[in-house]
mmCIF file of C-alpha atoms and ligand atoms in Angstrom:
data_model
loop_
_atom_site.group_PDB
_atom_site.id
_atom_site.type_symbol
_atom_site.label_atom_id
_atom_site.label_comp_id
_atom_site.label_asym_id
_atom_site.label_seq_id
_atom_site.Cartn_x
_atom_site.Cartn_y
_atom_site.Cartn_z
ATOM 1 C CA MET A 13 0.041 0.029 -0.001
ATOM 2 C CA LYS A 14 1.484 3.383 -1.020
ATOM 3 C CA ILE A 15 0.433 6.361 0.751
ATOM 4 C CA ASN A 16 1.261 9.990 -0.062
ATOM 5 C CA GLU A 17 1.843 11.659 3.170
ATOM 6 C CA ASN A 18 0.279 14.972 1.933
ATOM 7 C CA GLU A 19 -2.987 13.392 0.896
ATOM 8 C CA ILE A 20 -3.648 11.542 4.161
ATOM 9 C CA THR A 21 -6.234 12.551 6.708
ATOM 10 C CA PRO A 22 -6.019 11.654 10.363
ATOM 11 C CA GLN A 23 -9.140 9.495 9.781
ATOM 12 C CA GLU A 24 -7.489 7.585 7.014
ATOM 13 C CA LEU A 25 -4.449 7.093 9.149
ATOM 14 C CA PHE A 26 -6.451 5.658 11.809
ATOM 15 C CA GLU A 27 -8.411 3.384 9.613
ATOM 16 C CA ASN A 28 -5.387 2.214 7.742
ATOM 17 C CA ARG A 29 -3.679 1.411 10.987
ATOM 18 C CA ARG A 30 -6.591 -0.638 12.068
ATOM 19 C CA LYS A 31 -6.423 -2.561 8.778
ATOM 20 C CA PHE A 32 -2.798 -3.260 9.182
ATOM 21 C CA ILE A 33 -3.278 -4.469 12.706
ATOM 22 C CA LYS A 34 -5.954 -6.891 11.359
ATOM 23 C CA LEU A 35 -3.483 -8.223 8.774
ATOM 24 C CA GLY A 36 -1.081 -9.285 11.482
ATOM 25 C CA ALA A 37 2.712 -9.757 11.543
ATOM 26 C CA ALA A 38 3.415 -9.195 7.805
ATOM 27 C CA SER A 39 2.254 -5.640 8.099
ATOM 28 C CA VAL A 40 4.278 -4.722 11.267
ATOM 29 C CA VAL A 41 6.664 -2.558 9.336
ATOM 30 C CA ALA A 42 3.940 -0.672 7.619
ATOM 31 C CA THR A 43 2.054 -0.305 10.807
ATOM 32 C CA SER A 44 4.990 1.137 12.687
ATOM 33 C CA SER A 45 5.804 3.649 10.061
ATOM 34 C CA LEU A 46 2.204 4.834 10.118
ATOM 35 C CA MET A 47 2.403 5.132 13.799
ATOM 36 C CA GLU A 48 5.559 7.006 13.426
ATOM 37 C CA LEU A 49 3.833 9.388 11.052
ATOM 38 C CA MET A 50 1.071 9.893 13.515
ATOM 39 C CA ALA A 51 3.513 10.594 16.316
ATOM 40 C CA LYS A 52 5.541 13.010 14.165
ATOM 41 C CA GLU A 53 2.633 15.066 13.181
ATOM 42 C CA ASN A 54 1.235 14.713 16.716
ATOM 43 C CA LEU A 55 -2.140 13.900 15.168
ATOM 44 C CA PRO A 56 -5.070 12.989 17.280
ATOM 45 C CA ILE A 57 -6.942 9.651 16.768
ATOM 46 C CA SER A 58 -10.035 10.365 14.736
ATOM 47 C CA ASN A 59 -13.338 9.583 16.284
ATOM 48 C CA LEU A 60 -15.684 11.294 13.931
ATOM 49 C CA THR A 61 -17.030 10.181 10.528
ATOM 50 C CA TYR A 62 -17.192 12.906 7.990
ATOM 51 C CA LYS A 63 -16.871 13.940 4.343
ATOM 52 C CA LYS A 64 -13.445 15.234 3.426
ATOM 53 C CA ASP A 65 -12.842 18.649 2.060
ATOM 54 C CA ILE A 66 -11.053 18.570 -1.253
ATOM 55 C CA ASN A 67 -9.221 21.779 -0.168
ATOM 56 C CA PRO A 68 -9.677 23.462 -3.613
ATOM 57 C CA ASN A 69 -7.561 26.413 -2.700
ATOM 58 C CA ASN A 70 -4.743 24.163 -1.372
ATOM 59 C CA LEU A 71 -4.569 26.039 1.927
ATOM 60 C CA GLU A 72 -1.625 24.905 4.076
ATOM 61 C CA LEU A 73 -3.033 23.517 7.285
ATOM 62 C CA ASN A 74 -1.695 24.510 10.689
ATOM 63 C CA THR A 75 -0.757 21.567 12.791
ATOM 64 C CA PHE A 76 -3.098 20.109 15.487
ATOM 65 C CA GLU A 77 -0.523 21.084 18.012
ATOM 66 C CA GLN A 78 -0.564 24.795 17.004
ATOM 67 C CA ILE A 79 -4.335 24.934 16.709
ATOM 68 C CA THR A 80 -4.801 23.428 20.288
ATOM 69 C CA SER A 81 -1.974 25.294 21.979
ATOM 70 C CA TYR A 82 -2.696 28.919 21.289
ATOM 71 C CA ASN A 83 -6.178 29.909 22.227
ATOM 72 C CA ASN A 84 -8.397 32.781 23.105
ATOM 73 C CA PHE A 85 -10.874 31.638 25.670
ATOM 74 C CA TYR A 86 -11.360 34.313 28.316
ATOM 75 C CA GLU A 87 -13.555 32.031 30.551
ATOM 76 C CA PHE A 88 -10.282 30.276 31.598
ATOM 77 C CA THR A 89 -7.593 32.956 31.245
ATOM 78 C CA THR A 90 -6.318 35.710 28.896
ATOM 79 C CA SER A 91 -3.018 33.765 28.465
ATOM 80 C CA LYS A 92 -3.305 32.138 25.124
ATOM 81 C CA THR A 93 -0.772 29.470 25.905
ATOM 82 C CA GLU A 94 -2.257 28.543 29.364
ATOM 83 C CA VAL A 95 -5.793 27.857 28.162
ATOM 84 C CA LYS A 96 -5.063 24.208 27.239
ATOM 85 C CA TYR A 97 -3.677 23.418 30.712
ATOM 86 C CA MET A 98 -6.751 24.902 32.464
ATOM 87 C CA ALA A 99 -9.560 23.639 30.085
ATOM 88 C CA HIS A 100 -9.965 20.338 31.764
ATOM 89 C CA THR A 101 -12.510 21.850 34.188
ATOM 90 C CA LEU A 102 -14.986 22.256 31.265
ATOM 91 C CA VAL A 103 -17.329 19.171 31.450
ATOM 92 C CA THR A 104 -18.955 18.541 28.108
ATOM 93 C CA ASN A 105 -20.854 15.332 28.867
ATOM 94 C CA PRO A 106 -23.774 15.816 29.473
ATOM 95 C CA TRP A 107 -24.354 18.933 27.381
ATOM 96 C CA THR A 108 -27.563 20.406 26.033
ATOM 97 C CA ILE A 109 -28.287 23.393 23.795
ATOM 98 C CA GLU A 110 -31.342 25.425 24.393
ATOM 99 C CA VAL A 111 -33.146 26.945 21.390
ATOM 100 C CA ASP A 112 -35.732 29.797 21.976
ATOM 101 C CA GLY A 113 -36.838 33.182 20.948
ATOM 102 C CA SER A 114 -38.770 33.674 17.644
ATOM 103 C CA VAL A 115 -39.190 29.963 16.805
ATOM 104 C CA GLU A 116 -42.410 27.823 16.289
ATOM 105 C CA LYS A 117 -41.594 25.810 19.495
ATOM 106 C CA PRO A 118 -38.574 26.289 21.804
ATOM 107 C CA PHE A 119 -36.647 23.135 22.522
ATOM 108 C CA THR A 120 -33.576 21.661 24.131
ATOM 109 C CA ILE A 121 -31.312 19.196 22.272
ATOM 110 C CA ASP A 122 -28.421 17.038 23.544
ATOM 111 C CA ILE A 123 -25.133 17.352 21.750
ATOM 112 C CA GLN A 124 -24.917 13.699 21.033
ATOM 113 C CA ASP A 125 -28.244 14.000 19.161
ATOM 114 C CA ILE A 126 -26.873 16.730 17.141
ATOM 115 C CA ILE A 127 -23.727 14.756 16.167
ATOM 116 C CA LYS A 128 -26.116 11.823 15.179
ATOM 117 C CA LYS A 129 -28.585 14.071 13.243
ATOM 118 C CA TYR A 130 -26.400 16.115 11.015
ATOM 119 C CA SER A 131 -23.976 14.599 8.619
ATOM 120 C CA LEU A 132 -20.578 16.013 9.280
ATOM 121 C CA GLU A 133 -18.176 17.386 6.827
ATOM 122 C CA GLU A 134 -14.641 18.778 6.930
ATOM 123 C CA ARG A 135 -14.309 22.468 6.176
ATOM 124 C CA ILE A 136 -10.728 23.701 5.744
ATOM 125 C CA TYR A 137 -10.929 27.448 6.472
ATOM 126 C CA ARG A 138 -8.727 30.354 7.158
ATOM 127 C CA PHE A 139 -9.264 31.740 10.601
ATOM 128 C CA ARG A 140 -8.248 35.326 11.418
ATOM 129 C CA CYS A 141 -8.238 36.761 14.854
ATOM 130 C CA VAL A 142 -8.787 40.546 15.332
ATOM 131 C CA GLU A 143 -5.288 40.655 16.967
ATOM 132 C CA ALA A 144 -3.788 39.969 13.586
ATOM 133 C CA TRP A 145 -2.740 36.308 13.927
ATOM 134 C CA ALA A 146 -4.182 33.770 11.692
ATOM 135 C CA MET A 147 -4.215 30.024 10.931
ATOM 136 C CA VAL A 148 -5.888 27.333 8.745
ATOM 137 C CA VAL A 149 -8.081 24.841 10.479
ATOM 138 C CA PRO A 150 -9.688 21.593 9.229
ATOM 139 C CA TRP A 151 -12.871 22.000 11.157
ATOM 140 C CA ILE A 152 -15.493 19.177 11.334
ATOM 141 C CA GLY A 153 -19.131 20.263 11.468
ATOM 142 C CA PHE A 154 -22.268 21.051 9.579
ATOM 143 C CA GLU A 155 -23.890 24.084 8.152
ATOM 144 C CA LEU A 156 -25.592 26.340 10.649
ATOM 145 C CA GLY A 157 -28.342 26.987 8.050
ATOM 146 C CA LYS A 158 -29.387 23.317 8.178
ATOM 147 C CA PHE A 159 -29.706 23.495 11.910
ATOM 148 C CA ILE A 160 -31.701 26.835 11.657
ATOM 149 C CA LYS A 161 -34.194 25.270 9.255
ATOM 150 C CA ASP A 162 -34.931 22.599 11.817
ATOM 151 C CA CYS A 163 -35.436 25.301 14.484
ATOM 152 C CA LYS A 164 -38.337 26.637 12.406
ATOM 153 C CA PRO A 165 -37.746 30.343 12.991
ATOM 154 C CA LEU A 166 -40.829 32.643 12.692
ATOM 155 C CA SER A 167 -40.861 35.456 10.119
ATOM 156 C CA GLY A 168 -39.904 38.028 12.780
ATOM 157 C CA ALA A 169 -36.529 36.289 13.429
ATOM 158 C CA LYS A 170 -33.953 38.574 11.928
ATOM 159 C CA TYR A 171 -30.906 37.673 13.957
ATOM 160 C CA VAL A 172 -29.445 34.669 15.799
ATOM 161 C CA ARG A 173 -27.955 35.208 19.174
ATOM 162 C CA PHE A 174 -25.534 32.611 20.757
ATOM 163 C CA GLU A 175 -24.494 32.217 24.286
ATOM 164 C CA THR A 176 -21.560 30.276 25.848
ATOM 165 C CA LYS A 177 -22.307 28.153 29.012
ATOM 166 C CA TYR A 178 -22.479 30.041 32.265
ATOM 167 C CA ASP A 179 -20.984 27.823 35.038
ATOM 168 C CA ASP A 180 -18.427 29.183 37.483
ATOM 169 C CA ASP A 181 -17.267 25.640 38.472
ATOM 170 C CA MET A 182 -16.263 25.019 34.875
ATOM 171 C CA PHE A 183 -15.022 28.438 33.895
ATOM 172 C CA PRO A 184 -12.665 29.982 36.482
ATOM 173 C CA ASP A 185 -12.909 33.588 35.082
ATOM 174 C CA GLN A 186 -16.618 33.449 35.499
ATOM 175 C CA ALA A 187 -16.152 32.814 39.190
ATOM 176 C CA ARG A 188 -14.140 36.000 39.613
ATOM 177 C CA GLY A 189 -17.153 38.232 39.604
ATOM 178 C CA VAL A 190 -16.251 41.846 39.502
ATOM 179 C CA PHE A 191 -12.509 40.886 38.940
ATOM 180 C CA ALA A 192 -13.300 38.823 35.853
ATOM 181 C CA SER A 193 -11.677 39.725 32.513
ATOM 182 C CA ILE A 194 -15.184 39.911 31.055
ATOM 183 C CA LYS A 195 -17.771 41.509 33.384
ATOM 184 C CA ASN A 196 -20.932 40.415 31.619
ATOM 185 C CA TYR A 197 -20.708 36.749 31.126
ATOM 186 C CA PRO A 198 -21.889 34.548 29.518
ATOM 187 C CA TYR A 199 -19.964 35.373 26.319
ATOM 188 C CA VAL A 200 -22.563 36.396 23.590
ATOM 189 C CA GLU A 201 -22.297 36.621 19.806
ATOM 190 C CA GLY A 202 -24.715 37.122 17.014
ATOM 191 C CA LEU A 203 -25.268 37.013 13.341
ATOM 192 C CA ARG A 204 -27.752 38.492 10.944
ATOM 193 C CA MET A 205 -30.030 35.896 9.472
ATOM 194 C CA ASP A 206 -28.486 35.922 6.098
ATOM 195 C CA GLU A 207 -24.975 35.617 7.552
ATOM 196 C CA ALA A 208 -26.159 32.670 9.626
ATOM 197 C CA MET A 209 -27.815 30.996 6.666
ATOM 198 C CA ASN A 210 -24.611 31.520 4.435
ATOM 199 C CA PRO A 211 -23.304 28.092 3.466
ATOM 200 C CA LEU A 212 -19.832 29.079 4.762
ATOM 201 C CA THR A 213 -21.155 29.403 8.317
ATOM 202 C CA ILE A 214 -20.790 26.186 10.322
ATOM 203 C CA LEU A 215 -21.353 24.843 13.683
ATOM 204 C CA SER A 216 -18.273 22.811 14.500
ATOM 205 C CA VAL A 217 -17.962 19.718 16.671
ATOM 206 C CA GLY A 218 -14.435 18.749 15.822
ATOM 207 C CA LEU A 219 -11.198 19.408 14.070
ATOM 208 C CA TYR A 220 -8.549 17.150 12.503
ATOM 209 C CA GLY A 221 -11.152 14.425 12.476
ATOM 210 C CA LYS A 222 -11.571 14.445 16.345
ATOM 211 C CA THR A 223 -14.145 15.996 18.659
ATOM 212 C CA LEU A 224 -13.129 19.435 19.726
ATOM 213 C CA GLU A 225 -10.594 19.826 22.530
ATOM 214 C CA ASN A 226 -12.042 21.972 25.338
ATOM 215 C CA GLN A 227 -9.783 24.827 24.641
ATOM 216 C CA ASN A 228 -11.201 25.118 21.065
ATOM 217 C CA GLY A 229 -14.700 25.422 22.310
ATOM 218 C CA ALA A 230 -16.018 21.788 22.932
ATOM 219 C CA PRO A 231 -18.543 20.498 22.456
ATOM 220 C CA LEU A 232 -20.047 22.925 19.941
ATOM 221 C CA ARG A 233 -18.701 26.179 18.504
ATOM 222 C CA LEU A 234 -19.558 28.559 15.713
ATOM 223 C CA VAL A 235 -17.135 29.172 12.886
ATOM 224 C CA VAL A 236 -17.694 32.147 10.568
ATOM 225 C CA PRO A 237 -14.501 32.247 8.368
ATOM 226 C CA TRP A 238 -14.813 35.678 6.869
ATOM 227 C CA LYS A 239 -15.245 37.478 10.275
ATOM 228 C CA TYR A 240 -12.669 38.122 13.016
ATOM 229 C CA GLY A 241 -12.280 35.148 15.326
ATOM 230 C CA PHE A 242 -14.221 36.649 18.285
ATOM 231 C CA LYS A 243 -17.414 36.104 16.305
ATOM 232 C CA SER A 244 -16.787 32.321 16.418
ATOM 233 C CA ILE A 245 -18.282 31.740 19.892
ATOM 234 C CA LYS A 246 -17.165 28.651 21.811
ATOM 235 C CA SER A 247 -18.990 26.060 23.943
ATOM 236 C CA ILE A 248 -22.481 27.109 22.943
ATOM 237 C CA ALA A 249 -25.324 26.390 25.411
ATOM 238 C CA LYS A 250 -28.127 28.698 23.990
ATOM 239 C CA ILE A 251 -29.342 29.788 20.723
ATOM 240 C CA THR A 252 -31.989 32.493 20.472
ATOM 241 C CA PHE A 253 -33.721 33.907 17.414
ATOM 242 C CA THR A 254 -34.382 37.710 17.827
ATOM 243 C CA LYS A 255 -35.868 40.541 15.970
ATOM 244 C CA ASP A 256 -33.164 43.038 17.191
ATOM 245 C CA GLU A 257 -29.427 42.927 16.620
ATOM 246 C CA PRO A 258 -27.895 41.209 19.660
ATOM 247 C CA LEU A 259 -25.243 43.005 21.730
ATOM 248 C CA ASN A 260 -22.057 40.961 21.353
ATOM 249 C CA THR A 261 -19.596 40.676 24.134
ATOM 250 C CA TRP A 262 -16.696 42.483 22.539
ATOM 251 C CA GLN A 263 -18.984 45.464 21.459
ATOM 252 C CA ASP A 264 -20.307 45.516 24.958
ATOM 253 C CA ILE A 265 -16.631 45.785 26.349
ATOM 254 C CA ALA A 266 -15.363 48.362 23.841
ATOM 255 C CA SER A 267 -17.865 49.542 21.287
ATOM 256 C CA ARG A 268 -15.383 51.992 19.727
ATOM 257 C CA GLU A 269 -13.040 49.059 18.927
ATOM 258 C CA TYR A 270 -15.350 46.140 18.228
ATOM 259 C CA GLY A 271 -18.565 46.252 16.295
ATOM 260 C CA PHE A 272 -21.304 43.710 15.433
ATOM 261 C CA TYR A 273 -20.102 42.859 11.963
ATOM 262 C CA ALA A 274 -16.448 42.298 12.481
ATOM 263 C CA ASN A 275 -15.764 41.336 8.894
ATOM 264 C CA VAL A 276 -12.061 40.764 8.169
ATOM 265 C CA ASN A 277 -11.043 43.909 6.151
ATOM 266 C CA PRO A 278 -7.509 45.043 5.441
ATOM 267 C CA LYS A 279 -8.682 48.580 4.836
ATOM 268 C CA VAL A 280 -10.389 49.140 8.165
ATOM 269 C CA ASP A 281 -7.803 49.242 10.871
ATOM 270 C CA HIS A 282 -8.450 48.586 14.578
ATOM 271 C CA PRO A 283 -8.094 51.875 16.482
ATOM 272 C CA ARG A 284 -4.977 50.509 18.147
ATOM 273 C CA TRP A 285 -3.190 48.571 15.305
ATOM 274 C CA SER A 286 -3.331 47.937 11.546
ATOM 275 C CA GLN A 287 -5.235 45.122 9.945
ATOM 276 C CA LYS A 288 -3.346 45.220 6.651
ATOM 277 C CA ARG A 289 -1.062 42.259 7.555
ATOM 278 C CA GLU A 290 -1.302 39.165 9.572
ATOM 279 C CA ARG A 291 0.992 36.587 11.160
ATOM 280 C CA VAL A 292 0.134 32.935 10.502
ATOM 281 C CA LEU A 293 1.023 30.704 13.517
ATOM 282 C CA GLY A 294 4.338 29.047 12.924
ATOM 283 C CA LYS A 295 5.382 31.358 10.083
ATOM 284 C CA LEU A 296 8.198 33.875 10.362
ATOM 285 C CA PHE A 297 6.977 36.526 7.891
ATOM 286 C CA LYS A 298 3.633 38.380 7.813
ATOM 287 C CA GLN A 299 1.344 38.065 4.938
ATOM 288 C CA LYS A 300 -1.364 40.350 3.520
ATOM 289 C CA THR A 301 -4.805 40.246 5.094
ATOM 290 C CA LEU A 302 -7.391 39.378 2.508
ATOM 291 C CA MET A 303 -10.770 41.145 2.137
ATOM 292 C CA PHE A 304 -13.288 39.039 3.979
ATOM 293 C CA ASN A 305 -10.440 36.731 4.823
ATOM 294 C CA GLY A 306 -10.412 35.405 1.269
ATOM 295 C CA TYR A 307 -14.135 34.667 1.103
ATOM 296 C CA GLU A 308 -15.195 37.771 -0.844
ATOM 297 C CA LYS A 309 -16.821 35.901 -3.655
ATOM 298 C CA GLU A 310 -18.953 34.000 -1.256
ATOM 299 C CA VAL A 311 -20.036 36.809 1.081
ATOM 300 C CA ALA A 312 -19.423 40.368 -0.348
ATOM 301 C CA HIS A 313 -22.965 40.435 -1.763
ATOM 302 C CA MET A 314 -24.400 40.539 1.760
ATOM 303 C CA TYR A 315 -22.714 43.838 2.421
ATOM 304 C CA LYS A 316 -22.938 45.578 -0.965
ATOM 305 C CA ASP A 317 -25.087 48.552 0.332
ATOM 306 C CA MET A 318 -23.281 48.968 3.554
ATOM 307 C CA ASP A 319 -20.481 51.376 4.498
ATOM 308 C CA LEU A 320 -17.967 48.970 6.008
ATOM 309 C CA ARG A 321 -16.285 51.670 8.002
ATOM 310 C CA LYS A 322 -19.426 52.454 9.788
ATOM 311 C CA TYR A 323 -20.592 48.787 10.244
ATOM 312 C CA PHE A 324 -17.180 47.432 11.342
HETATM 313 N N1 LIG B 419 -16.881 31.712 24.734
HETATM 314 C C1 LIG B 419 -15.709 32.279 24.139
HETATM 315 N N2 LIG B 419 -15.763 32.165 22.759
HETATM 316 C C2 LIG B 419 -14.648 32.719 22.049
HETATM 317 C C3 LIG B 419 -13.651 33.437 22.810
HETATM 318 C C4 LIG B 419 -13.843 33.586 24.255
HETATM 319 O O1 LIG B 419 -12.917 34.135 24.896
HETATM 320 N N3 LIG B 419 -14.804 32.897 24.817
HETATM 321 N N4 LIG B 419 -12.591 33.995 22.094
HETATM 322 C C5 LIG B 419 -12.853 34.327 20.718
HETATM 323 C C6 LIG B 419 -11.664 34.732 19.952
HETATM 324 S S1 LIG B 419 -11.106 36.251 20.287
HETATM 325 C C7 LIG B 419 -11.008 33.940 19.061
HETATM 326 S S2 LIG B 419 -9.702 34.510 18.119
HETATM 327 C C8 LIG B 419 -11.383 32.535 18.878
HETATM 328 C C9 LIG B 419 -10.165 31.590 19.165
HETATM 329 O O2 LIG B 419 -10.540 30.301 18.846
HETATM 330 P P1 LIG B 419 -9.444 29.137 18.984
HETATM 331 O O3 LIG B 419 -8.815 29.304 20.462
HETATM 332 O O4 LIG B 419 -10.112 27.862 18.714
HETATM 333 O O5 LIG B 419 -8.280 29.397 18.016
HETATM 334 O O6 LIG B 419 -12.529 32.152 19.834
HETATM 335 C C10 LIG B 419 -13.465 33.165 20.010
HETATM 336 N N5 LIG B 419 -14.606 32.515 20.774
HETATM 337 MO MO1 LIG B 420 -9.693 36.829 18.596
#
């Protein structure tokens, strides 16, 4: 069996390894070389079944190690490198998501039922934090639009509001009260209905073939690849359909610096730093920031009549 290292997904590695183990002694050499490959790349063992992304733009993936070791998750700490050591206090089983607001009938759904109900696919996306660092992540998830249809929103539903879980046993920064980094927990985000229904917008349950690590927002997080990373809210516990634009956490903290839309835009600088360039994790040199993070073709139409300096 010949395997091109560049073409292989963690899922395939895992399945091939199982096949080799079944074959027995004759395959010991191949098995150990696959094991070596897994160890070298520090890849997780896949536990999700999903349709592979053909990666048409040939994006160069960041490693599992990079994606899971440098995180923004204020419920734990503002230190990006410490999150992964603290994230074990987040308990994701059991976990339910509450759906309410302008829907035919509010309901609660278990994360395991979500994973069973929606066929999962890989989405290899650029991810750009407002702080000007970036990466490429092979998310596993499903279109938010499919979930929204099943929620049966009423015609008055113009926005979708998301909330992270509020539990100060699980999230140490929530327990700090007035000394917390974010005063108004839970973390809140929102999308306009057309943004939420855009086929690029996903709810993610995994990355690199494996269920999400706690530090990346287990068990369910939003991924909106053309917007700054803070829109991609982690560890979602509640989804509410609203008629008014939700006040998202970062706008609440500093409305002069962070707005509702937060579309990646090299021409609109943050008040305290430039957005023209970005540093990809693991890369030495900065690269140009792309309009809508490289997804202009898919999303620009939603903003054609809007002044993107005003609606930042
Ligand atoms: N609940 C919650 N969601 C969050 C954050 C957070 O602090 N809390 N940080 C946001 C920011 S600023 C970024 S850049 C991304 C980081 O996601 P990652 O750690 O998986 O790279 O998560 C976003 N979602
Ligand atoms: Mo961010």
